[in-house]
Every structure is written in structure tokens, then in C-alpha cells.
Coordinates of C-alpha atoms and ligand atoms in Angstrom, one line a residue:
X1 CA -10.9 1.2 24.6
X2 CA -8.8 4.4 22.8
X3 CA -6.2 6.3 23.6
X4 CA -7.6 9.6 23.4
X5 CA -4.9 12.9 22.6
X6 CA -5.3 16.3 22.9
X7 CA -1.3 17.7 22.6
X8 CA 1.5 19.9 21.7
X9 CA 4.9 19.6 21.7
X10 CA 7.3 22.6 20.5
X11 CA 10.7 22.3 20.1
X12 CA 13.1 24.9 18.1
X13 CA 12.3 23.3 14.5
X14 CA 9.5 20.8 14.8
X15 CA 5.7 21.1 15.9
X16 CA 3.8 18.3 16.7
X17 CA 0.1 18.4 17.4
X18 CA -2.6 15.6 17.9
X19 CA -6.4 15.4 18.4
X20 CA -6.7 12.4 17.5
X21 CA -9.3 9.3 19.3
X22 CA -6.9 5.8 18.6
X23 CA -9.2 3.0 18.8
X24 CA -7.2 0.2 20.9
X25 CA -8.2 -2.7 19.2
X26 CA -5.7 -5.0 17.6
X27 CA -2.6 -3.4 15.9
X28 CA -2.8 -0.1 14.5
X29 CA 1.0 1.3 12.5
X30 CA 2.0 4.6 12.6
X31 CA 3.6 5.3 9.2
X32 CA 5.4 8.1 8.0
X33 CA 8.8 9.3 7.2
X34 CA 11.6 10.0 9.1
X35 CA 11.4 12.9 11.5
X36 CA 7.6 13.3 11.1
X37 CA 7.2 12.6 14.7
X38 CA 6.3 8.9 14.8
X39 CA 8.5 8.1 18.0
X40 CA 7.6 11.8 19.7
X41 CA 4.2 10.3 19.8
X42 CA 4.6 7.2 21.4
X43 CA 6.9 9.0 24.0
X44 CA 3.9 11.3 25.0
X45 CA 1.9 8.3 25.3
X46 CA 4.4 6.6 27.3
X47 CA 4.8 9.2 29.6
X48 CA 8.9 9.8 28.4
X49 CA 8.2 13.1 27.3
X50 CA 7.1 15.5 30.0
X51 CA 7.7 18.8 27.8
X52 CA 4.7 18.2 26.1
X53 CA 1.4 20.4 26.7
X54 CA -2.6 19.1 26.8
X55 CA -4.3 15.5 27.6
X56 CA -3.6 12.1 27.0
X57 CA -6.1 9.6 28.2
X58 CA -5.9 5.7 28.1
X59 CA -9.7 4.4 28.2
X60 CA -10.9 5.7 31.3
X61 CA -8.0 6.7 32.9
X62 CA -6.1 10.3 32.5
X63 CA -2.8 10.0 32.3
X64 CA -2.1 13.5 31.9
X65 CA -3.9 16.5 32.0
X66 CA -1.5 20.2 31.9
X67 CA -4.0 22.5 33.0
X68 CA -5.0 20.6 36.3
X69 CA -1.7 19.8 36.5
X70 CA -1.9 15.5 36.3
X71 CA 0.8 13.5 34.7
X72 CA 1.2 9.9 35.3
X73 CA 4.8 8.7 35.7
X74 CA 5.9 6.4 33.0
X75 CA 6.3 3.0 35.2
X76 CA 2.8 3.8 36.9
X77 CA 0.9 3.7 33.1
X78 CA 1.0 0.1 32.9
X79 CA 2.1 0.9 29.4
X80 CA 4.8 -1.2 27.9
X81 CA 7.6 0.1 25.3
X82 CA 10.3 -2.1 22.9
X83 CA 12.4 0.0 21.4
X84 CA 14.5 -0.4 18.3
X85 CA 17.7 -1.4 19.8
X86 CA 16.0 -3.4 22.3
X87 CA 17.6 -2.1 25.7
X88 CA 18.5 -5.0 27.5
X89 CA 20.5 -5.8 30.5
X90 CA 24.0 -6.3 28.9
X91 CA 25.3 -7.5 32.4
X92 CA 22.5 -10.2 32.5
X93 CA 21.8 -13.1 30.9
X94 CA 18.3 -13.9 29.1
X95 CA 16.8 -15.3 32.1
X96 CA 18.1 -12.5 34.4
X97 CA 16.8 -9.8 32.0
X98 CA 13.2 -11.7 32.1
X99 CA 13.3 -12.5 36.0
X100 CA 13.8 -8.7 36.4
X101 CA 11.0 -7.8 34.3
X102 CA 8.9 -10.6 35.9
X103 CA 9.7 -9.7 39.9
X104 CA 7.9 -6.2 39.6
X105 CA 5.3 -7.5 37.9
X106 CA 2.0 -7.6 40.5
X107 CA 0.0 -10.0 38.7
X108 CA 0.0 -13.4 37.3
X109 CA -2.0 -14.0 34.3
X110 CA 0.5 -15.2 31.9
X111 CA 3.5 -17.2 33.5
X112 CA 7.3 -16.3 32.4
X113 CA 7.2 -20.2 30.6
X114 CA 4.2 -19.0 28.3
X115 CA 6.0 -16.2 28.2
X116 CA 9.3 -17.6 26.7
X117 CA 7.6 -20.3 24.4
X118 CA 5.3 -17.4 23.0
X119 CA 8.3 -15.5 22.2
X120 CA 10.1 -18.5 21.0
X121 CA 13.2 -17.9 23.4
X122 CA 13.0 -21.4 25.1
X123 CA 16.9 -22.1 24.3
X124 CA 18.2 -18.8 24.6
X125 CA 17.4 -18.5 28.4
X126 CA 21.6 -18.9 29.5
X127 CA 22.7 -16.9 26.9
X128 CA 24.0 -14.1 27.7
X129 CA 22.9 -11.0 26.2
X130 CA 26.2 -9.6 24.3
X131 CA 26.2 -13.0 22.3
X132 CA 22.7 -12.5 20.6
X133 CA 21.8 -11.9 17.5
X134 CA 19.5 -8.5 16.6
X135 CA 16.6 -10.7 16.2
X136 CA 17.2 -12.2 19.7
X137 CA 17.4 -9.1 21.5
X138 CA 14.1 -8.1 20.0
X139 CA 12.6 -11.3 21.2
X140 CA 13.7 -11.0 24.5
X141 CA 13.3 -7.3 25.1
X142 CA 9.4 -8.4 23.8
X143 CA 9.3 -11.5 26.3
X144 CA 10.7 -8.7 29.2
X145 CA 7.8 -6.4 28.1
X146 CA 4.8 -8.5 28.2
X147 CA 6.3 -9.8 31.3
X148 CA 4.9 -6.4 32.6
X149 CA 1.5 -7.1 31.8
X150 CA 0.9 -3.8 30.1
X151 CA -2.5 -2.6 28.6
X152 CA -1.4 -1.8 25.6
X153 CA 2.4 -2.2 23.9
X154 CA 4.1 0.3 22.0
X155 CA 6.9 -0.3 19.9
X156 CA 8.9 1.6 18.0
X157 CA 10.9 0.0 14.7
X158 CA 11.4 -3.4 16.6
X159 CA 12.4 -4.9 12.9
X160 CA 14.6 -2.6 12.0
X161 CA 17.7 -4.1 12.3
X162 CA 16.4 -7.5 10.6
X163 CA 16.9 -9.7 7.9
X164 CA 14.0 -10.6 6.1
X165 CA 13.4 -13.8 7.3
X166 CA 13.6 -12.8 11.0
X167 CA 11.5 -9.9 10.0
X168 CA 8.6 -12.2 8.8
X169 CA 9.4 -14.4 12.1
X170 CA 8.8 -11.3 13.7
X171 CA 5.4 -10.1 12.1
X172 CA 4.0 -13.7 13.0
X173 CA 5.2 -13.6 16.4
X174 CA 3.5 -10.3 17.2
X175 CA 0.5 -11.2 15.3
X176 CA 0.3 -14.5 17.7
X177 CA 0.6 -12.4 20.8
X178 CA -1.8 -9.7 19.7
X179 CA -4.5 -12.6 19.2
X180 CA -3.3 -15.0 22.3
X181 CA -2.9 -12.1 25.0
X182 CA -5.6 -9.8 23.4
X183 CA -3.0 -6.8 24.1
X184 CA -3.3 -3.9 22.1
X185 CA -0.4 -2.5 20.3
X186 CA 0.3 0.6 19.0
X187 CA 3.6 0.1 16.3
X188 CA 5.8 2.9 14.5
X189 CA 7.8 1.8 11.7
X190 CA 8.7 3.9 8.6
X191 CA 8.4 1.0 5.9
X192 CA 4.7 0.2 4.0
X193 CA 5.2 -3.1 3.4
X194 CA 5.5 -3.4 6.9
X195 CA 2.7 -2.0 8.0
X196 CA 1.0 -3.5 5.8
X197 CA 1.9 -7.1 7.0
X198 CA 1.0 -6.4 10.4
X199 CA -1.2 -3.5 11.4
X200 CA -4.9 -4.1 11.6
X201 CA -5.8 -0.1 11.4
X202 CA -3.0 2.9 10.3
X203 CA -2.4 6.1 11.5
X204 CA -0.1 8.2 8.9
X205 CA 1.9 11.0 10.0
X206 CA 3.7 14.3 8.0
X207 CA 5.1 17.1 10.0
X208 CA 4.1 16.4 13.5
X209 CA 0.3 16.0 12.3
X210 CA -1.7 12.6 11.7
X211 CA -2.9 13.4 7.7
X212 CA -4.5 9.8 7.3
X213 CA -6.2 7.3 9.2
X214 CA -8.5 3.8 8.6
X215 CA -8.6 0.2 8.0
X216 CA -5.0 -0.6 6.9
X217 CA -6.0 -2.0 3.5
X218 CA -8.1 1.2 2.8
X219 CA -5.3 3.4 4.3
X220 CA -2.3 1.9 1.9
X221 CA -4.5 1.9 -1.5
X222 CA -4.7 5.8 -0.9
X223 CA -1.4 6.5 0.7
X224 CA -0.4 10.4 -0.3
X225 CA 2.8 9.9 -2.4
X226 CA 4.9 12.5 -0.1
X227 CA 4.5 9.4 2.0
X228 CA 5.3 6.4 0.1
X229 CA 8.0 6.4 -2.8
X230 CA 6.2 6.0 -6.2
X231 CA 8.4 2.6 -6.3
X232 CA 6.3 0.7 -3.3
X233 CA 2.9 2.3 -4.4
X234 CA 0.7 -1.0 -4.3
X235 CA -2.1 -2.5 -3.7
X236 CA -2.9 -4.0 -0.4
X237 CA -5.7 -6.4 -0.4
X238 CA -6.6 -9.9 1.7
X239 CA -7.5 -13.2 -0.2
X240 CA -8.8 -16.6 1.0
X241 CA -6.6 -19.8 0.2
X242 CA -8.7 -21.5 -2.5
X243 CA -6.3 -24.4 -3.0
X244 CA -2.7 -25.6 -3.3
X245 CA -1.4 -26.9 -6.5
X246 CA 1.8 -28.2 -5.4
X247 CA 2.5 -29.9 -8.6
X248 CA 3.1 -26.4 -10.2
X249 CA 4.5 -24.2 -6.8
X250 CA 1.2 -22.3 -7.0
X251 CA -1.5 -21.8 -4.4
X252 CA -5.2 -20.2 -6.0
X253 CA -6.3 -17.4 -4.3
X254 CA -10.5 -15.9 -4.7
X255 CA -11.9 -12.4 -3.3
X256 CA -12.9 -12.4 0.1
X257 CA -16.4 -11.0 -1.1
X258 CA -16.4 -13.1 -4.1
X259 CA -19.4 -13.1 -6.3
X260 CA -20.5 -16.4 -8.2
X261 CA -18.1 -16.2 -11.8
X262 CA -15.6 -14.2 -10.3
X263 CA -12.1 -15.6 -11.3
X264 CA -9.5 -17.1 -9.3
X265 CA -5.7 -15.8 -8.7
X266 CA -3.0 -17.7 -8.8
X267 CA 0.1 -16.7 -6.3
X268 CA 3.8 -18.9 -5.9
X269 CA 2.7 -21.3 -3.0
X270 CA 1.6 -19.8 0.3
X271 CA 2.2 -22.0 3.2
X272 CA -1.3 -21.4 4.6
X273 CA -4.5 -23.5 5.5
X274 CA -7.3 -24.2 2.9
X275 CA -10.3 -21.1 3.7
X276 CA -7.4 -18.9 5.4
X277 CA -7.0 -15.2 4.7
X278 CA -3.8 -13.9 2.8
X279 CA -2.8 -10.5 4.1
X280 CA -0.7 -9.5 0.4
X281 CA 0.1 -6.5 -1.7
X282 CA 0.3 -5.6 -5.6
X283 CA 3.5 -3.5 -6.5
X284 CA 2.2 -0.9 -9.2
X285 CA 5.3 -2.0 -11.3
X286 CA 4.3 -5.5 -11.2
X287 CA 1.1 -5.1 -13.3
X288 CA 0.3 -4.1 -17.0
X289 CA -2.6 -2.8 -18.9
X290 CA -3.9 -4.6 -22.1
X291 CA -7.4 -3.7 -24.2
X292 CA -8.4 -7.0 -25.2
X293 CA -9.0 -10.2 -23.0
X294 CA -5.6 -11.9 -23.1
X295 CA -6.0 -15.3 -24.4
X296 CA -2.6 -17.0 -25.1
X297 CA -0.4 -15.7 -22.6
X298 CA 1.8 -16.9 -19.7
X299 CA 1.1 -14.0 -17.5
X300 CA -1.5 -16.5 -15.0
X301 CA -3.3 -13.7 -13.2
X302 CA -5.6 -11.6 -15.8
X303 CA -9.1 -9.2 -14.4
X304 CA -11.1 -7.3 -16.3
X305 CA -12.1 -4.3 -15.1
X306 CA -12.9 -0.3 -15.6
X307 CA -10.4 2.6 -15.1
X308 CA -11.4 4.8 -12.3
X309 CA -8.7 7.0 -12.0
X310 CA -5.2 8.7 -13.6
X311 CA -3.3 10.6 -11.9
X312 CA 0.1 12.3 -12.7
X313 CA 3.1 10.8 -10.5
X314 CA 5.9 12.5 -12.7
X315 CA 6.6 14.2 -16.4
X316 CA 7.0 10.5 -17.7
X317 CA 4.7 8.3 -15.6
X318 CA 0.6 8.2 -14.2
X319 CA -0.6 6.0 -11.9
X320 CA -3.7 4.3 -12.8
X321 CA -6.7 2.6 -10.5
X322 CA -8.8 -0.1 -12.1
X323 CA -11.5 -1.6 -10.3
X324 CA -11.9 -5.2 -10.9
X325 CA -13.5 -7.6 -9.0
X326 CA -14.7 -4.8 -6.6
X327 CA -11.1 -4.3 -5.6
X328 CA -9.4 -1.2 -6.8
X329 CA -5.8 -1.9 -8.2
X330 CA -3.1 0.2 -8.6
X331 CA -1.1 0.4 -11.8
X332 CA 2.0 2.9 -12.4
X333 CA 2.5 3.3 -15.9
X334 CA 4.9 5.6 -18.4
X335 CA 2.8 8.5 -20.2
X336 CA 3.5 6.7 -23.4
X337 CA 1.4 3.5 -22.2
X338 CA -1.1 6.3 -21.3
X339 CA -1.1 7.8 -24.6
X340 CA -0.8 4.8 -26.8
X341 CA -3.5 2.7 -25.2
X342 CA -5.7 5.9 -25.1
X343 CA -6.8 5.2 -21.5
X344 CA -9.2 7.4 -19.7
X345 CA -11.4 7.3 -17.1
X346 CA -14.6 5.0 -17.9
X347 CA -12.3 2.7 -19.6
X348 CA -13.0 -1.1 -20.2
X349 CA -9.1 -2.8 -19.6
X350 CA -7.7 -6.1 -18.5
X351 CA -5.0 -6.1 -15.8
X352 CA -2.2 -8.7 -16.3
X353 CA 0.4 -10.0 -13.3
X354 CA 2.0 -12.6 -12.7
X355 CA 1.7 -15.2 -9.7
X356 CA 5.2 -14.0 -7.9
X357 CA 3.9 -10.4 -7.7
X358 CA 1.1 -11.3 -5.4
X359 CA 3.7 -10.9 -2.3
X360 CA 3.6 -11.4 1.9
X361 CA 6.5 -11.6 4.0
Ligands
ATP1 N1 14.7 16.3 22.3 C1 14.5 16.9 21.1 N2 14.9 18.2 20.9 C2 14.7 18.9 19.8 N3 14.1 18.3 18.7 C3 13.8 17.0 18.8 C4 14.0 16.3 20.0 N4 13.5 15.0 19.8 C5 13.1 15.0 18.5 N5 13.2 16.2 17.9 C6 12.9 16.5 16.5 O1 11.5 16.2 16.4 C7 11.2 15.7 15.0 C8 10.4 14.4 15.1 O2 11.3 13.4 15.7 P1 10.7 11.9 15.9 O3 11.9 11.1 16.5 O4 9.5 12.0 16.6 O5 10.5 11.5 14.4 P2 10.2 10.0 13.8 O6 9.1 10.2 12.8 O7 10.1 9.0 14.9 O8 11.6 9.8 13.1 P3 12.5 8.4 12.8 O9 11.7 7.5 11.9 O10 13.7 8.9 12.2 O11 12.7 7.8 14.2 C9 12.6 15.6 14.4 O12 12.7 16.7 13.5 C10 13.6 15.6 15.5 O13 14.8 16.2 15.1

């Protein structure tokens, strides 16, 4: 199933135009900065923006279509949208904001219980909507939209106004629905790490115009830097849990692909099963360069590997990419480092980090 695009909108100061095929499988982010159009897209797919000129189809279906004059109302697209300040009812409680939702829904595959335990609402159902916290509202305005049953779910910064730790509640929750429902979402949010917790594939977007797409590990390792700040450049990569070692807070981590002798990481402890895949990232900052194999040090995580690429981030700093293991890794460095350790392309190094910059929300 994809969305397939073929549009234009003008307005006075901004252009945005799409060809673009969006395979519907799992989650796929739409990154990019503020203004680059992010939220203009998902409007044209939801049908909330008329103004805008071509063809959108949704599988098989044409939603809209300007030159033979088709355009699917919004609430006939079976398309459903959480927004960043969630919308609700405010004159409703929970439960009347989800029975509304659930009364025009046609169908019953998913009941409003599975609903409200999926979405982890169970004790908010009385509450009434003014006296919920931002991570409530999101939850419910969620429950209310897969109420719908809609093909595929758009959402648009849903974490934004989060702490951290409802943030990562978040990630999971939508992960679990993605899986348990098998209902594709398309998710806009201007934050990497993000992104990178959660979407499956990424779309980038600069100027009204998708410049990258791919598998979201592949898409984040080669982010342009107009897109991310040279302070979250990273390395996103997925390990298995090898085992826990709770004795010393660590869990130890092996390539998904790993080849007999390759070495083991070693991350602060991941609550995760045994064999289980660890969606993490590598901030450039976090890891060093040395020549020789490190042998007395208390930096836990060392790889040898080759240099593969400099490039020039600023007067004063270069951003490295050694490829150890297979996996490329990203290292930011000053010039100085550059110069004084004589790297260059071809390179034999080690890579040095330590087990708390492996992160994951
Ligand atoms: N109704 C409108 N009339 C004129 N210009 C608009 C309108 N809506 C959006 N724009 C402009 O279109 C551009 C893209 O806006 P859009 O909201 O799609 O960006 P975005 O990437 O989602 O940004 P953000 O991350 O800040 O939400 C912006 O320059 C914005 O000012």
C-alpha cells in the first residue's frame, strides 16, 4: 500500500511540491525544520487543504485528482489525524470524547475497551478533559482517532509538549499500536532523536521539497547538516541484547549481523529481553579517535576500524566516518585532533565511547 503524490501548493512566500511514492508500511517520520512544510503535507493528504493543485492517491483509491476535478472530503478518507495540541472536546469528559469518536465509527474490529487499555487510559475515562495533563490529552485524542478505524494515521508533533519520560511512554505506546493494529502511520516531528526512536522509514523535507528518503537508520547516518544541528549528528544503529550484567548496571550489546570475533558493547542497563533488538544512537561528541589499540583504559566500548570519510563541518571542526564492525560511525572532531593524529582517509583507528553514550529513550 503507498500513498502516492503528485502536488503543488503556492502561497505568497512558500512552494511546496511532491512526487513522491510513500510506501505505507509501518511508521515512516517526516523530518525537517520548522516551516519546511512538514504539516502542509500531511494536510494535503488529509484532505484539510483544498488550495492545493495535482493527485494524491491512497492505494487504490484517488483521493484527489485537479484536472478531473475529484477531491475526497476529509471525513470520507477514512484517514485519521492527532494533532499537536490534541483537539479534544473540552466540554466532555474522556469517555464522552471517545463515545463520540466511537458512535460514527461503522465498523467493529477493535472495541473502545481494547481501545482504552491500548492507550493506557483505563483510569482517566471520568476525567474531565480540562484537568489532564499534556500527555493525557495526547493519549486520548490517540484512543478518539483509532476509534475511527482509519487506514492509515497521521500525526503531526503529538510529543511535543512532553516531558521525557512521557515522551518515551509515548514512542512505546505508538510502536505497540503500529504492531497490534497493523495501521500505518505517517508522523511529522522536527526532532532526530525522535525519529529515530520511532520511525521505521524517513522522509526529510527542506523548502517545500522531500531531499532524502530510506530506511531510518540509513536516512539519519547521512542526514544533510542544514537538517540536523552539528550537535545531534549521530549514529543510529540497532543492536541485539547479548546479556545483562546487573551487578555492574550494564547490559552487552553485539551487531545485528555479527561475524564470529566481532566484539561486544557494553551500554548502562537496557530494560529489554535477552535476543531483543535495541533501536539506539551514537552522539558524534560522545566518541574519540585513538591510533593504537587502547589497553588500560576505562572507556568500556573500543572498535577498530578504517576512516572512510572527513568532512569539513566548520573552521575548527570535521566530522569523521569510521567503519567498524561493518557499521559506519560518526565522529565530530576539532581540526587540531585532525591534524595531530594525521587522520585521512584509508586510516587504521580505534573508536573509544563510553557505555552511557549508547542512548534510547
Ligand atoms: N495558510 C497559509 N498561508 C500562507 N502561508 C502558509 C499557510 N500555511 C502555512 N504557510 C507557510 O508555509 C510554510 C510551511 O508551513 P508548514 O506548517 O507546512 O511547515 P512545518 O514544516 O510543518 O513547520 P512547523 O515544524 O513549524 O510546524 C511556512 O513558511 C508557513 O509560513
Amino acid at each position: 500500500m503507498t500513498i502516492a503524490l503528485n502536488i503543488r501548493l503556492d502561497y505568497d512566500n512558500f512552494n511546496l511540491v511532491s512526487q513522491e511514492q510513500i510506501p505505507l508500511k509501518g511508521i515512516t517520520g517526516i523530518l525537517g525544520h520548522s516551516g519546511s512544510g512538514k504539516t502542509s503535507l500531511l494536510r494535503i493528504i488529509a484532505g484539510l487543504n483544498a488550495n492545493a493543485s495535482g493527485t494524491v492517491k491512497f492505494a487504490d483509491t484517488t483521493l484527489q485528482n485537479t484536472d478531473k476535478n475529484i477531491f475526497i472530503k476529509s471525513e470520507r478518507r477514512n484517514i485519521g489525524f492527532v494533532f499537536q495540541d490534541a483537539r479534544l472536546f473540552p466540554h466532555l469528559d474522556v469517555w464522552g470524547n471517545l463515545q463520540f469518536a466511537a458512535k460514527r465509527c461503522q465498523s467493529s474490529r477493535i472495541t473502545i475497551d481494547e481501545v482504552i487499555s491500548l492507550t493506557q487510559i483505563e483510569h482517566l475515562q471520568s476525567r474531565h478533559i480540562g484537568r489532564l495533563s499534556a500527555g493525557e490529552k495526547q493519549r486520548v485524542a490517540l484512543a478518539r482517532a483509532i476509534l475511527a478505524e482509519p487506514k492509515l494515521l497521521l500525526l503531526d508533533e503529538p510529543l511535543s509538549a512532553l516531558d521525557n519520560k512521557a515522551r518515551s511512554k509515548m514512542v512505546e505506546l505508538l510502536r505497540n499500536i503500529n504492531l497490534r493494529l497493523d495501521l500505518p502511520m505517517l508522523y511529522v516531528s522536527h526532532s532526530v532523536v525522535e525519529i529515530q526512536q520511532l520511525a521505521d522509514n524517513v522522509l526529510v523535507m527542506e523548502n517545500g521539497k522531500v531531499i532524502q528518503r530510506g530506511h531510518v537508520h540509513q536516512v539519519i547516518n547521512q542526514l544533510h547538516e542544514s537538517v540536523t544541528s552539528s550537535q545531534t549528528i549521530q549514529t543510529s544503529l540497532s543492536l541485539k541484547i547479548q546479556q545483562h550484567l546487573p551487578n555492574f548496571g550494564l547490559t552487552q550489546l553485539g551487531f545485528i549481523n555479527a561475524q564470529p570475533g566481532n566484539p561486544r558493547l557494553y551500554a548502562n542497563v537496557v530494560n529489554k529481553d535477552i535476543n531483543s533488538h535495541l533501536r539506539c544512537y551514537i552522539l558524534a561528541t560522545d566518541i574519540s579517535i585513538v591510533l593504537q589499540k587502547p589497553e588500560e583504559t576505562s572507556v568500556i566500548n573500543n572498535l577498530h576500524g578504517v576512516i572512510n570519510n572527513i568532512q569539513r563541518l566548520s573552521r575548527n571542526s570535521a566530522q569523521i566516518t569510521v567503519n567498524a564492525c561493518e557499521q559506519d560511525f560518526l565522529v565530530k572532531l576539532t581540526r587540531y585532533s585532525v591534524e595531530k593524529l594525521k587522520l585521512d582517509i584509508g586510516k587504521s583507528v580505534f573508536i573509544q565511547f563510553k557505555a552511557n553514550a549508547i542512548r534510547s529513550y
